[in-house]
Coordinates of C-alpha atoms and ligand atoms in Angstrom, one line a residue:
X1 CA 1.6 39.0 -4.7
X2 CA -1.7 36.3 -3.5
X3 CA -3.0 37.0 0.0
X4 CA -0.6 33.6 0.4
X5 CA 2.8 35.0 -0.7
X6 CA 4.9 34.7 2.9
X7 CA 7.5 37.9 2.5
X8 CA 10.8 35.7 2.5
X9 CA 9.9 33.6 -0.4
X10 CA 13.1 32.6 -1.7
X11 CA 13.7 32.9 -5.3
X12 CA 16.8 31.7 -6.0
X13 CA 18.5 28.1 -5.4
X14 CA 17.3 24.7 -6.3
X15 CA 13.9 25.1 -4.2
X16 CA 13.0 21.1 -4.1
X17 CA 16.6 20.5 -3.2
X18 CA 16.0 22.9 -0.2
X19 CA 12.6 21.5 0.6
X20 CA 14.2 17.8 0.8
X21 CA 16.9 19.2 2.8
X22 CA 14.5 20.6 5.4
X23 CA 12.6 17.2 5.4
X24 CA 15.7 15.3 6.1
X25 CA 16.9 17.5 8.9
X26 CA 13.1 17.7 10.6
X27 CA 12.5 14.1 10.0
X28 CA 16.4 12.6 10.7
X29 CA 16.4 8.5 10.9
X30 CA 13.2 8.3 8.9
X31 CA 15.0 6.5 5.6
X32 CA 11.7 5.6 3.9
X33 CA 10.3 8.8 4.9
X34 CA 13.0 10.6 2.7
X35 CA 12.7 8.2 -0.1
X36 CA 9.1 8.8 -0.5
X37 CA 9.2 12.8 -0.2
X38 CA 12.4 12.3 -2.9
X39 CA 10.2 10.5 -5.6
X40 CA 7.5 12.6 -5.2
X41 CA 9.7 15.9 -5.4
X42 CA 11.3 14.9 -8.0
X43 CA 8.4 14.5 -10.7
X44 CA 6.8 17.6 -9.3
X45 CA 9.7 20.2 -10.8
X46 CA 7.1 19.7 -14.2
X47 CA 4.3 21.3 -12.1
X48 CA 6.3 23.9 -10.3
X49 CA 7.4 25.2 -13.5
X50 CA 4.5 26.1 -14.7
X51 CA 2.9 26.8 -11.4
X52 CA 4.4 29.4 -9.4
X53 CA 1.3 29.6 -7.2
X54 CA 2.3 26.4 -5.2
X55 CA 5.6 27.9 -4.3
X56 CA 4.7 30.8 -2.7
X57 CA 1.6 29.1 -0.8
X58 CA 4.5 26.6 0.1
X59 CA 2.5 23.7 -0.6
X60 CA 4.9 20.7 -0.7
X61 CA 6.3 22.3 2.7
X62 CA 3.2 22.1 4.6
X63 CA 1.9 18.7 2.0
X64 CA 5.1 17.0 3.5
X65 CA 4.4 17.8 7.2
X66 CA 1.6 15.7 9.3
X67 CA -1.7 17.4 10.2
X68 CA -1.1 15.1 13.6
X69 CA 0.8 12.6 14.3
X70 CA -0.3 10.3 17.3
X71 CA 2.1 7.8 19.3
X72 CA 0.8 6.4 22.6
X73 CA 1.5 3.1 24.5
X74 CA -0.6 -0.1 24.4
X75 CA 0.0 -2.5 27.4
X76 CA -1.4 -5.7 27.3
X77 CA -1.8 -9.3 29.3
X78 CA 0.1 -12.3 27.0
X79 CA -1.4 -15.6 27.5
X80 CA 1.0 -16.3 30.9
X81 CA -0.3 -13.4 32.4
X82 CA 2.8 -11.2 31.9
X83 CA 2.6 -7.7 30.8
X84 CA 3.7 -6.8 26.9
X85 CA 4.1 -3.0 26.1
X86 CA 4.1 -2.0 22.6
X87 CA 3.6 1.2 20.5
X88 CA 0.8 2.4 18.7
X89 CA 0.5 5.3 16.4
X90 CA -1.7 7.0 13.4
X91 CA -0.6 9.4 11.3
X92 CA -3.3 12.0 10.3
X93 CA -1.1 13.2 6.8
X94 CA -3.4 15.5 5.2
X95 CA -7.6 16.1 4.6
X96 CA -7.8 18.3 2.2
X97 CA -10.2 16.4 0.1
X98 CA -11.5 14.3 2.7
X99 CA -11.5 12.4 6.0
X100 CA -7.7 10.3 6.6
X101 CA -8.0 7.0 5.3
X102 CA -5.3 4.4 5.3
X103 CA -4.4 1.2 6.6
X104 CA -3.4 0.1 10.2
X105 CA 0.0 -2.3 10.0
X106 CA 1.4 -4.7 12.9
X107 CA 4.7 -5.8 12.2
X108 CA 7.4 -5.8 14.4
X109 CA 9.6 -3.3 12.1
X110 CA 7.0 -0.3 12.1
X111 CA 8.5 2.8 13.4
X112 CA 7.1 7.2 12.8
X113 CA 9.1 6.5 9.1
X114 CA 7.8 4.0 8.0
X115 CA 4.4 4.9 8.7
X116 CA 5.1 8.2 8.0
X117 CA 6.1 7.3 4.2
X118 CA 2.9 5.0 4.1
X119 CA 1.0 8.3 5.0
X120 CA 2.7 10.2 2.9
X121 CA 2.4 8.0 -0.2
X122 CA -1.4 7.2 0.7
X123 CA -2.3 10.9 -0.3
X124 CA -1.6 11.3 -3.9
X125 CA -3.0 7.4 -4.1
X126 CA -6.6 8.0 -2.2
X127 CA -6.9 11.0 -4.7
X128 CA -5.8 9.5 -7.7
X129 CA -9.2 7.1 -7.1
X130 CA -11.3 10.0 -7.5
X131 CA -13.3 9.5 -4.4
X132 CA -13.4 11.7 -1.1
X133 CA -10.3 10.7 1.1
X134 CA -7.4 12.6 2.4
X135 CA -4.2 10.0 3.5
X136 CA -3.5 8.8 7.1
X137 CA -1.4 5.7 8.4
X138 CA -1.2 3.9 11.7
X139 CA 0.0 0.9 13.6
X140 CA 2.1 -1.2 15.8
X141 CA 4.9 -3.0 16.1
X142 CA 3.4 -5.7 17.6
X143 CA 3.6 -9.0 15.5
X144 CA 0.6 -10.8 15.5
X145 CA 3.3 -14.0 14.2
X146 CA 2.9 -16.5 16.7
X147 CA 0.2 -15.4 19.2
X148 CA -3.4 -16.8 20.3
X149 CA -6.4 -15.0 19.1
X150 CA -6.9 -14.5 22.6
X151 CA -3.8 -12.1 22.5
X152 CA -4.4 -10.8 19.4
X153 CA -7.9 -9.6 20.6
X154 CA -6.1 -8.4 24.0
X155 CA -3.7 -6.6 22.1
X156 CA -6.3 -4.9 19.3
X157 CA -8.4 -3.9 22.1
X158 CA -6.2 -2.1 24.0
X159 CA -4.9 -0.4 21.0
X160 CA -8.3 0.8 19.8
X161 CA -8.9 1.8 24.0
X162 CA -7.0 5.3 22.7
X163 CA -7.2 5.1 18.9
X164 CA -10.9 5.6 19.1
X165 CA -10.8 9.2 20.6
X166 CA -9.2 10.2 17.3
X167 CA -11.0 8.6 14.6
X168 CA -14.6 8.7 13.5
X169 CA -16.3 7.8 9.8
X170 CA -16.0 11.6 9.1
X171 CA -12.5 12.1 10.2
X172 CA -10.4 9.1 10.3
X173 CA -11.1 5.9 8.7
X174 CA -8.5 2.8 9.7
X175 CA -7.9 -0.2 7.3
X176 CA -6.0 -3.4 7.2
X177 CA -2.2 -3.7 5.9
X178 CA 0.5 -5.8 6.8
X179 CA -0.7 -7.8 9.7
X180 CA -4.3 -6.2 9.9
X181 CA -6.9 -8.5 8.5
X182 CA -10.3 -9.8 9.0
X183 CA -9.7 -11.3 12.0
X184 CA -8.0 -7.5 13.8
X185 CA -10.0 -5.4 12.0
X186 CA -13.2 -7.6 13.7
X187 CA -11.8 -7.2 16.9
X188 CA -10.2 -3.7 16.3
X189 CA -14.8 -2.4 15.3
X190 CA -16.0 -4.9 18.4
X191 CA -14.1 -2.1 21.0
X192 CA -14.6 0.6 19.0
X193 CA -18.5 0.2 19.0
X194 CA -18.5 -0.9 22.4
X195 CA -16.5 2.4 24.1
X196 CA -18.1 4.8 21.6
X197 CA -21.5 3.0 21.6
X198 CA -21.8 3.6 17.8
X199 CA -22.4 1.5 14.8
X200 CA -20.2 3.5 12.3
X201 CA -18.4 2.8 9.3
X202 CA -15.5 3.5 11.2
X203 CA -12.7 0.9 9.6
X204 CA -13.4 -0.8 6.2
X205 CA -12.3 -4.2 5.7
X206 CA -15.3 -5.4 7.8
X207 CA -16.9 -8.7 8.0
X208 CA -19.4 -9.3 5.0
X209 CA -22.6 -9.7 7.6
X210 CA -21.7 -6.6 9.5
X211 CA -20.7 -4.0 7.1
X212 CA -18.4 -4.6 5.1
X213 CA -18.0 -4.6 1.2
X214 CA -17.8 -7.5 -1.0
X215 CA -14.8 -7.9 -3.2
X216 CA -12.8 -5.5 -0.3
X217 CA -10.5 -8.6 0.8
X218 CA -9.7 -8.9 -3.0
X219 CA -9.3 -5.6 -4.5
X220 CA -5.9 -4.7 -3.8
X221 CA -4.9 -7.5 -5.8
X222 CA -7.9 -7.3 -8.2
X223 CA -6.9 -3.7 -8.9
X224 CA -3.1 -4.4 -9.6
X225 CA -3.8 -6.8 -12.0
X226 CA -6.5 -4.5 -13.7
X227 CA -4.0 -1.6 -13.5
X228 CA -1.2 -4.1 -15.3
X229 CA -3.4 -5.0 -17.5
X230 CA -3.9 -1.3 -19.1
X231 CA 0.0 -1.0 -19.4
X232 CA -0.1 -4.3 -21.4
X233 CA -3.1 -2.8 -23.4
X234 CA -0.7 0.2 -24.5
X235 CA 2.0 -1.8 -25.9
X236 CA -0.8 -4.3 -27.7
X237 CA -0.3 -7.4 -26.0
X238 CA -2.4 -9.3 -23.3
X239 CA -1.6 -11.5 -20.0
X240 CA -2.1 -14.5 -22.2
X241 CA 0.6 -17.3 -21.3
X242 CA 2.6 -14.7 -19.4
X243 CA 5.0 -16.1 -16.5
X244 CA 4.5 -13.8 -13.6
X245 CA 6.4 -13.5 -10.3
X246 CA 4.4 -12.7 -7.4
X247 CA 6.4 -11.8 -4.0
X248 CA 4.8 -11.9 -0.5
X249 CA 1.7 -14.9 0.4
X250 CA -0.8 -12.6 1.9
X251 CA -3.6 -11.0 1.1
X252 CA -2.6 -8.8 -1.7
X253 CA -0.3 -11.7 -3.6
X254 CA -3.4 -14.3 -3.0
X255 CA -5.6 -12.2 -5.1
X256 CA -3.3 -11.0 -7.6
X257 CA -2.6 -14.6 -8.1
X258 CA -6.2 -15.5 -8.4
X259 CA -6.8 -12.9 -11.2
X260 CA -3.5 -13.0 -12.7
X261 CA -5.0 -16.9 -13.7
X262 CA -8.6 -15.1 -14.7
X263 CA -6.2 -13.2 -17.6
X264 CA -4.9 -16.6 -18.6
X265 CA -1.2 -15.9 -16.8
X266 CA 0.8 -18.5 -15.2
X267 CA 2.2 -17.0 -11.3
X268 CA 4.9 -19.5 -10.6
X269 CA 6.5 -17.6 -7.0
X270 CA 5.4 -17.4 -3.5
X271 CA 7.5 -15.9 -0.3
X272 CA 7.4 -14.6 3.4
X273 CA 9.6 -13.7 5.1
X274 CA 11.2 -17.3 5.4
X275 CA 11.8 -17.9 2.0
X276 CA 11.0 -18.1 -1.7
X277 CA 8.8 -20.7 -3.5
X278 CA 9.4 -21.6 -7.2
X279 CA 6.6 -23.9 -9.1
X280 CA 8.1 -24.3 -12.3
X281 CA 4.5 -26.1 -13.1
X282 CA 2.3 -22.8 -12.3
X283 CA 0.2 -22.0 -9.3
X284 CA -3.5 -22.9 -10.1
X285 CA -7.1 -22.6 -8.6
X286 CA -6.1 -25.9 -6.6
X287 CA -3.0 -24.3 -5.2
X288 CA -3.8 -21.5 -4.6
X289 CA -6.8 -22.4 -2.6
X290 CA -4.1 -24.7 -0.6
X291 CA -1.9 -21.3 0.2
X292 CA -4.9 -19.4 1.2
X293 CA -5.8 -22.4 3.8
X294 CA -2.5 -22.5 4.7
X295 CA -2.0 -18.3 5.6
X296 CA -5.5 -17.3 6.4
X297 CA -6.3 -20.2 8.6
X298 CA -3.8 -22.6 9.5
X299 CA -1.4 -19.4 10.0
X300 CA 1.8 -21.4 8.8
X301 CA 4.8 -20.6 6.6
X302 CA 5.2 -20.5 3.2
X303 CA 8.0 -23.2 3.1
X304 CA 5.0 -26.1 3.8
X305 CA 4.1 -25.4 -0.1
X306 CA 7.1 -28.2 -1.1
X307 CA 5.7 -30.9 1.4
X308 CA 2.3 -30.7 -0.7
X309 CA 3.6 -30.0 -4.3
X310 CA 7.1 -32.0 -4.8
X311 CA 8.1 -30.3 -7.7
X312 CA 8.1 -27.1 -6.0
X313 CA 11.6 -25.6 -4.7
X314 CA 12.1 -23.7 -1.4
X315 CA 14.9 -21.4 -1.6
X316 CA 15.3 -19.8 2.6
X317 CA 15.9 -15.8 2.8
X318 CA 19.9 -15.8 3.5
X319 CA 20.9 -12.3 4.3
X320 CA 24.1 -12.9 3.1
X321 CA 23.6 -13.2 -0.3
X322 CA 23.4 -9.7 -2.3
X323 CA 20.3 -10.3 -4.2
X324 CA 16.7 -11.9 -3.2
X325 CA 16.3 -15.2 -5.3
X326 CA 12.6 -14.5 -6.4
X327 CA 13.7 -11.6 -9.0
X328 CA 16.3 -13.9 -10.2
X329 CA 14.0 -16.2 -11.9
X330 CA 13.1 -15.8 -15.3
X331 CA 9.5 -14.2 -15.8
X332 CA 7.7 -11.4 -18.1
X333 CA 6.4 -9.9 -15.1
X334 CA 6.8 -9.2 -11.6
X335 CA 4.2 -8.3 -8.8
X336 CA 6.0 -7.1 -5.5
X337 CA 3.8 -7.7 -3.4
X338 CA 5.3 -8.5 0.1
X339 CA 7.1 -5.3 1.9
X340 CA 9.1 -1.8 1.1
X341 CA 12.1 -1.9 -0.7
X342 CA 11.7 -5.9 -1.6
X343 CA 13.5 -4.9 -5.7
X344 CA 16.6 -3.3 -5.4
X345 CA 19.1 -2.3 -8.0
X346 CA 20.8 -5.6 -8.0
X347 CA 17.1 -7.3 -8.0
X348 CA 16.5 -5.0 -10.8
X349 CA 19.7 -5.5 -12.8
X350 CA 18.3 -9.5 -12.8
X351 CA 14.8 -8.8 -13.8
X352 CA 15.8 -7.0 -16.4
X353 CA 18.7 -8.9 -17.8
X354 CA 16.1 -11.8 -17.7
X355 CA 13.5 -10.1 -19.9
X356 CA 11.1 -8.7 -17.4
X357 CA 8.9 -6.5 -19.6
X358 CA 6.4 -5.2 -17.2
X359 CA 6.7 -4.3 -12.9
X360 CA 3.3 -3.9 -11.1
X361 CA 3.5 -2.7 -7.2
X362 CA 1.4 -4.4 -5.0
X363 CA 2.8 -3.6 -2.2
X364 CA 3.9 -0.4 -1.4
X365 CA 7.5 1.1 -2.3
X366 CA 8.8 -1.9 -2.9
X367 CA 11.3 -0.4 -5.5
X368 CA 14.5 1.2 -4.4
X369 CA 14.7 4.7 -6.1
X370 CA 17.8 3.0 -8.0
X371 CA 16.0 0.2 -9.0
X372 CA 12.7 2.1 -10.1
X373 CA 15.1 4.5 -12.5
X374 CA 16.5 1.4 -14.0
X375 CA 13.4 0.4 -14.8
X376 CA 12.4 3.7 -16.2
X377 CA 15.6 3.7 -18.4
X378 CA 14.8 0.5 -19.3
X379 CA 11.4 1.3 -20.9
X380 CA 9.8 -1.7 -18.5
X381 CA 5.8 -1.2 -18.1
X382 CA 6.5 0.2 -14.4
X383 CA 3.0 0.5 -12.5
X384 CA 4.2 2.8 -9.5
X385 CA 2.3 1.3 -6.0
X386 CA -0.3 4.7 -5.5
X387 CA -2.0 4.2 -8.8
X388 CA -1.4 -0.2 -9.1
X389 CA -1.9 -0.8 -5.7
X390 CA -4.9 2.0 -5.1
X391 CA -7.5 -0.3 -5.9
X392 CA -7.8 -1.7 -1.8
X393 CA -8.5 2.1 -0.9
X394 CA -10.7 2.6 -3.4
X395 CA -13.0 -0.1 -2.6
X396 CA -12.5 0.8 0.9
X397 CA -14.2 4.2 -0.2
X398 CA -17.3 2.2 -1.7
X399 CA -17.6 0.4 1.2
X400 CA -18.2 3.9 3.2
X401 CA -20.6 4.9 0.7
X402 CA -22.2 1.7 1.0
X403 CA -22.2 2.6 4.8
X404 CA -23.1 5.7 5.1
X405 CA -26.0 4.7 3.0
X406 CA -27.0 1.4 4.7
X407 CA -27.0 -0.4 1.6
X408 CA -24.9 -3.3 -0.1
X409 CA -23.7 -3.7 -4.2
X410 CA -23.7 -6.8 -5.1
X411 CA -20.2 -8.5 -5.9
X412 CA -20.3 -7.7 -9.9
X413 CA -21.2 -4.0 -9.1
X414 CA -18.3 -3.5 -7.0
X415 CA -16.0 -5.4 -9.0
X416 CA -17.2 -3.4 -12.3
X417 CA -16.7 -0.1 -10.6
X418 CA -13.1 -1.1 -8.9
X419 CA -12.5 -2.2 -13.0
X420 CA -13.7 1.4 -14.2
X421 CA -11.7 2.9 -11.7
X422 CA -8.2 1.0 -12.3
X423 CA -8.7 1.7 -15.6
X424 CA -9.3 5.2 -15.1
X425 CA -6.3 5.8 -12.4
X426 CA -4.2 4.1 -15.4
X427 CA -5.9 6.9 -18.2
X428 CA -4.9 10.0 -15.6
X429 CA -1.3 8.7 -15.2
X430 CA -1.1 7.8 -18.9
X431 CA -2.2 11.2 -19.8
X432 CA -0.5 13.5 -17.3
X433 CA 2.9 11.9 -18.0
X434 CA 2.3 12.5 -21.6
X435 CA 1.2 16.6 -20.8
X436 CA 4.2 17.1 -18.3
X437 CA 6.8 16.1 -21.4
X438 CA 7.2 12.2 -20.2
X439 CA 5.4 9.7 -22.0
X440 CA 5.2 6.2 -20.4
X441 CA 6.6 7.8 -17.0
X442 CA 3.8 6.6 -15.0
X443 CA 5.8 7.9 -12.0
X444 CA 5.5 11.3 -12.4
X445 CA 1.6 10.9 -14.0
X446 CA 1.0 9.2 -10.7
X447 CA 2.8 11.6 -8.6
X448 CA 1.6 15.1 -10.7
X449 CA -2.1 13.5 -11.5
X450 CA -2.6 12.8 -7.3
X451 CA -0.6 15.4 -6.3
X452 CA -2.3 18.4 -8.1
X453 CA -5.9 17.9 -6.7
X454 CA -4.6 17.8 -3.4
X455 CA -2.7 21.2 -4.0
X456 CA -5.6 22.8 -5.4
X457 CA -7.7 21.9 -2.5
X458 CA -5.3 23.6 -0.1
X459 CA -5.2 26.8 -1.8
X460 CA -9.0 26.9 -1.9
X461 CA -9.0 26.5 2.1
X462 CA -6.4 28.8 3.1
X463 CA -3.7 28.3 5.4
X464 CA -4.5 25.6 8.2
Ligands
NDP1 P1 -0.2 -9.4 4.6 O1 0.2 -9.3 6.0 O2 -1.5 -10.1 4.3 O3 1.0 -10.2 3.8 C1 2.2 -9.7 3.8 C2 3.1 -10.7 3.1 O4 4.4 -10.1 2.8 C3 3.4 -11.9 3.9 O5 3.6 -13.0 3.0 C4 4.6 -11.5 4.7 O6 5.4 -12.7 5.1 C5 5.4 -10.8 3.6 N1 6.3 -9.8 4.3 C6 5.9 -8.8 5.0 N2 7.0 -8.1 5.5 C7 8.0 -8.8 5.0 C8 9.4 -8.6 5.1 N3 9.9 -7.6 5.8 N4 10.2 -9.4 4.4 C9 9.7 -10.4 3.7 N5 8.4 -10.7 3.5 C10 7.6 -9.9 4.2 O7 -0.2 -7.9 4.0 P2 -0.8 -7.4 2.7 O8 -0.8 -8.4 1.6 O9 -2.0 -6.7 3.1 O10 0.3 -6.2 2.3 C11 1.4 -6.5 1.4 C12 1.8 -5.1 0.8 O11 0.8 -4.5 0.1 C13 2.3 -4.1 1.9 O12 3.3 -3.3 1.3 C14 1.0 -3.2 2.0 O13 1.3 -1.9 2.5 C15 0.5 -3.2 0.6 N6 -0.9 -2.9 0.4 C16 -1.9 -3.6 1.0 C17 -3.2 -3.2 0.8 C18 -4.3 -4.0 1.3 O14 -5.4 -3.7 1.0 N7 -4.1 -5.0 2.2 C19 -3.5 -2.0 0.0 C20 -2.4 -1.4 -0.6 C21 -1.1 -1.8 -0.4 P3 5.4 -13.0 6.7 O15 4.1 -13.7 6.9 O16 6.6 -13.9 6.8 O17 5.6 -11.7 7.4

């Protein structure tokens, strides 16, 4: 027996069932939470087979509890002068091979399980880069949709009033999600630095002239694109003339868009929340440029693409209808890259019966578990979101090396070493799949390859 062995181990039973049981019942009303624990539980019976060790240190008990979790209250003065209370939280998942890193979301629909399965998942992703970051999660559900930058700095400041006596660059480093970009990470840094009177690398996403990395805004997208790109590689075929559906108009579909068209592609969706946009003519440079005037400055809706480009249809969200519109059209790709659970089975029933041939996750969970085991089945190129979408977080760790050591890459050298690290996030997946006896199952290389160094780390530093 290990110095680790508690004395009740229990031998018997279906032990992942009974650790998914325990997670429902600590963690009721947390949905997502569940569905991410489930996915992950279920690729790791390979490991747990052939190492006994993680069961009696009871690993995916404590991997699947926070360190900390944080909730507090953020009042703040709207533009009439009236008091807005909202909720603000960060959850601190687990540093075993690093200081928590994730992204910060304001949306209106955050609640403990949604962040808690962003937390969760952001683990096994910021180890599958290879670089030094445990996983951690935070946010709001105030929506920035339809408020003054005024209030936006009003609210961002009073959030960061508490979040900045739990975070630091060696402990906790916040990024941009959903509803966090330049603009609240800017003013998320200016209180920050002004309570803590520090100039820290203590959020990445930062403004170019004051700390942050180049091609940081882009690499999310970059990196799913770069990820797809190695599943194409396997099956001998390139992006070339390829009709791609990209969900979502923000900052990850932008990008992906703009280097699905470097590959030669041809993206023909947009959407938000609104509604979906078909171009049957392709979304080019021109376009594209329009969209990101339209989101990142003007602030508008994704409908205002048909006033500019006629040909264009606008089909509104209709929450009656059993299916979303944007996976119904026929495509060889698709890049969810809007929200959680965006592809479900029906979604997935009409991707595939159209000829989809290859799913890359830019956002994260956007597949139901249903729909992701149809795709499986299926034999579709499926790019699970912690290895496709890990390529924001991993330029968000060159950006703190690039801190910590007061120096800059240029744009090629960050963009060369996001590439080499895509590509090698897609070899580790590739190649643990193969060794755990499922070949092409990039979910459970994703889940085993990040999952494993984590584990390992937590039996070298004891019980804490
Ligand atoms: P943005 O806020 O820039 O864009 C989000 C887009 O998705 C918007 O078009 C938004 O439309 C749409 N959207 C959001 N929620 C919903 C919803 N409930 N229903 C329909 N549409 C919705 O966020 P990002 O591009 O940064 O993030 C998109 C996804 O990528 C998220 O899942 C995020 O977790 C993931 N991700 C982001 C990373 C990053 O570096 N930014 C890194 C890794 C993953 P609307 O404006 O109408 O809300």
């Amino acid at each position: 027996m290990s110095v680790m062995t508690p004395p009740n181990v229990k031998n018997s039973g279906d032990y992942i069932e009974d650790v998914l049981a325990t997670v429902k019942a600590k963690n009721p009303a947390e949905s997502e939470f569940h569905q991410a624990v489930q996915e992950v539980l279920d690729s790791l019976r390979l490991v747990l087979q052939k190492h006994p060790e993680y069961r009696s240190a009871r690993i995916l008990e404590r991997i699947t509890e926070p360190e900390r979790v944080l909730m507090f209250r953020v009042p703040w003065f709207d533009d009439r002068g009236e008091v807005q209370v909202n909720r603000g939280f960060r959850i601190e998942m687990n540093s075993a091979i690093g200081p928590y890193k994730g992204g910060l979301r304001f949306h209106p629909s955050v609640n403990l399980g949604i962040l808690k399965f962003l937390a969760f998942e952001q683990v096994f992703k910021n180890s599958l880069t290879t670089l030094p970051m445990g996983g951690g999660k935070g946010g709001s559900d105030f929506d920035p949709k339809g408020k003054s930058d005024n209030e936006v700095m009003r609210f961002c400041q009073s959030f960061m009033t508490e979040l900045q006596r739990h975070i630091g660059p060696d402990t906790d480093v916040p990024a941009g999600d959903i509803g966090v970009g330049g603009r609240e990470i800017g003013f998320l840094f200016g209180q920050y630095k002004r309570l803590r009177n520090e100039f820290t690398g203590v959020l990445t996403g930062k403004g170019l002239n004051w700390g942050g990395s180049l091609i940081r805004p882009e690499a999310t997208g970059y990196g799913c694109v770069y990820f797809a790109n190695e599943m194409l590689k396997t099956r001998k075929e390139t992006f070339d003339g390829k009709l791609c559906l990209v969900s979502g108009s923000g900052n990850v579909s932008q990008y992906t868009v703009e280097k699905l068209l470097d590959f030669g592609a041809k993206p023909i969706t947009w959407s938000d929340s609104d509604g979906v946009i078909f171009d049957p003519d392709g979304i080019d440079r021109e376009k594209l440029a329009w969209v990101m005037e339209l989101k990142n400055v003007r602030r508008g809706r994704i409908r205002e693409y048909t006033d500019k480009y006629k040909k264009a249809v606008f089909m509104p969200t209709d929450v009656k209808l059993d299916h979303n519109p944007i996976w119904n059209i026929k495509a060889d790709c698709a890049f969810p890259s809007a929200t959680q659970n965006e592809i479900k089975a029906k979604d997935a029933a009409n991707l595939l019966k159209n000829g989809c041939k290859l799913v890359a996750e830019g956002a994260n969970m956007p597949c139901t578990l249903e729909a992701t085991k149809m795709f499986l089945d299926a034999k579709t190129l499926y790019g699970p979101a912690k290895a496709a979408n890990a390529g924001g977080v991993a330029t968000s760790g060159l950006e703190m090396a690039q801190n910590s050591a007061r120096l800059s890459w240029t744009r090629e050298e960050v963009d060369d070493r996001l590439h080499k690290i895509m590509i090698a996030i897609h070899k580790t997946c590739f190649e643990t799949a193969e060794k755990y006896g499922t070949p092409g199952n990039l979910v459970n290389g994703a889940n085993i390859g990040g999952f494993m160094k984590v584990a390992n780390a937590m039996l070298d530093q004891g019980l804490v």
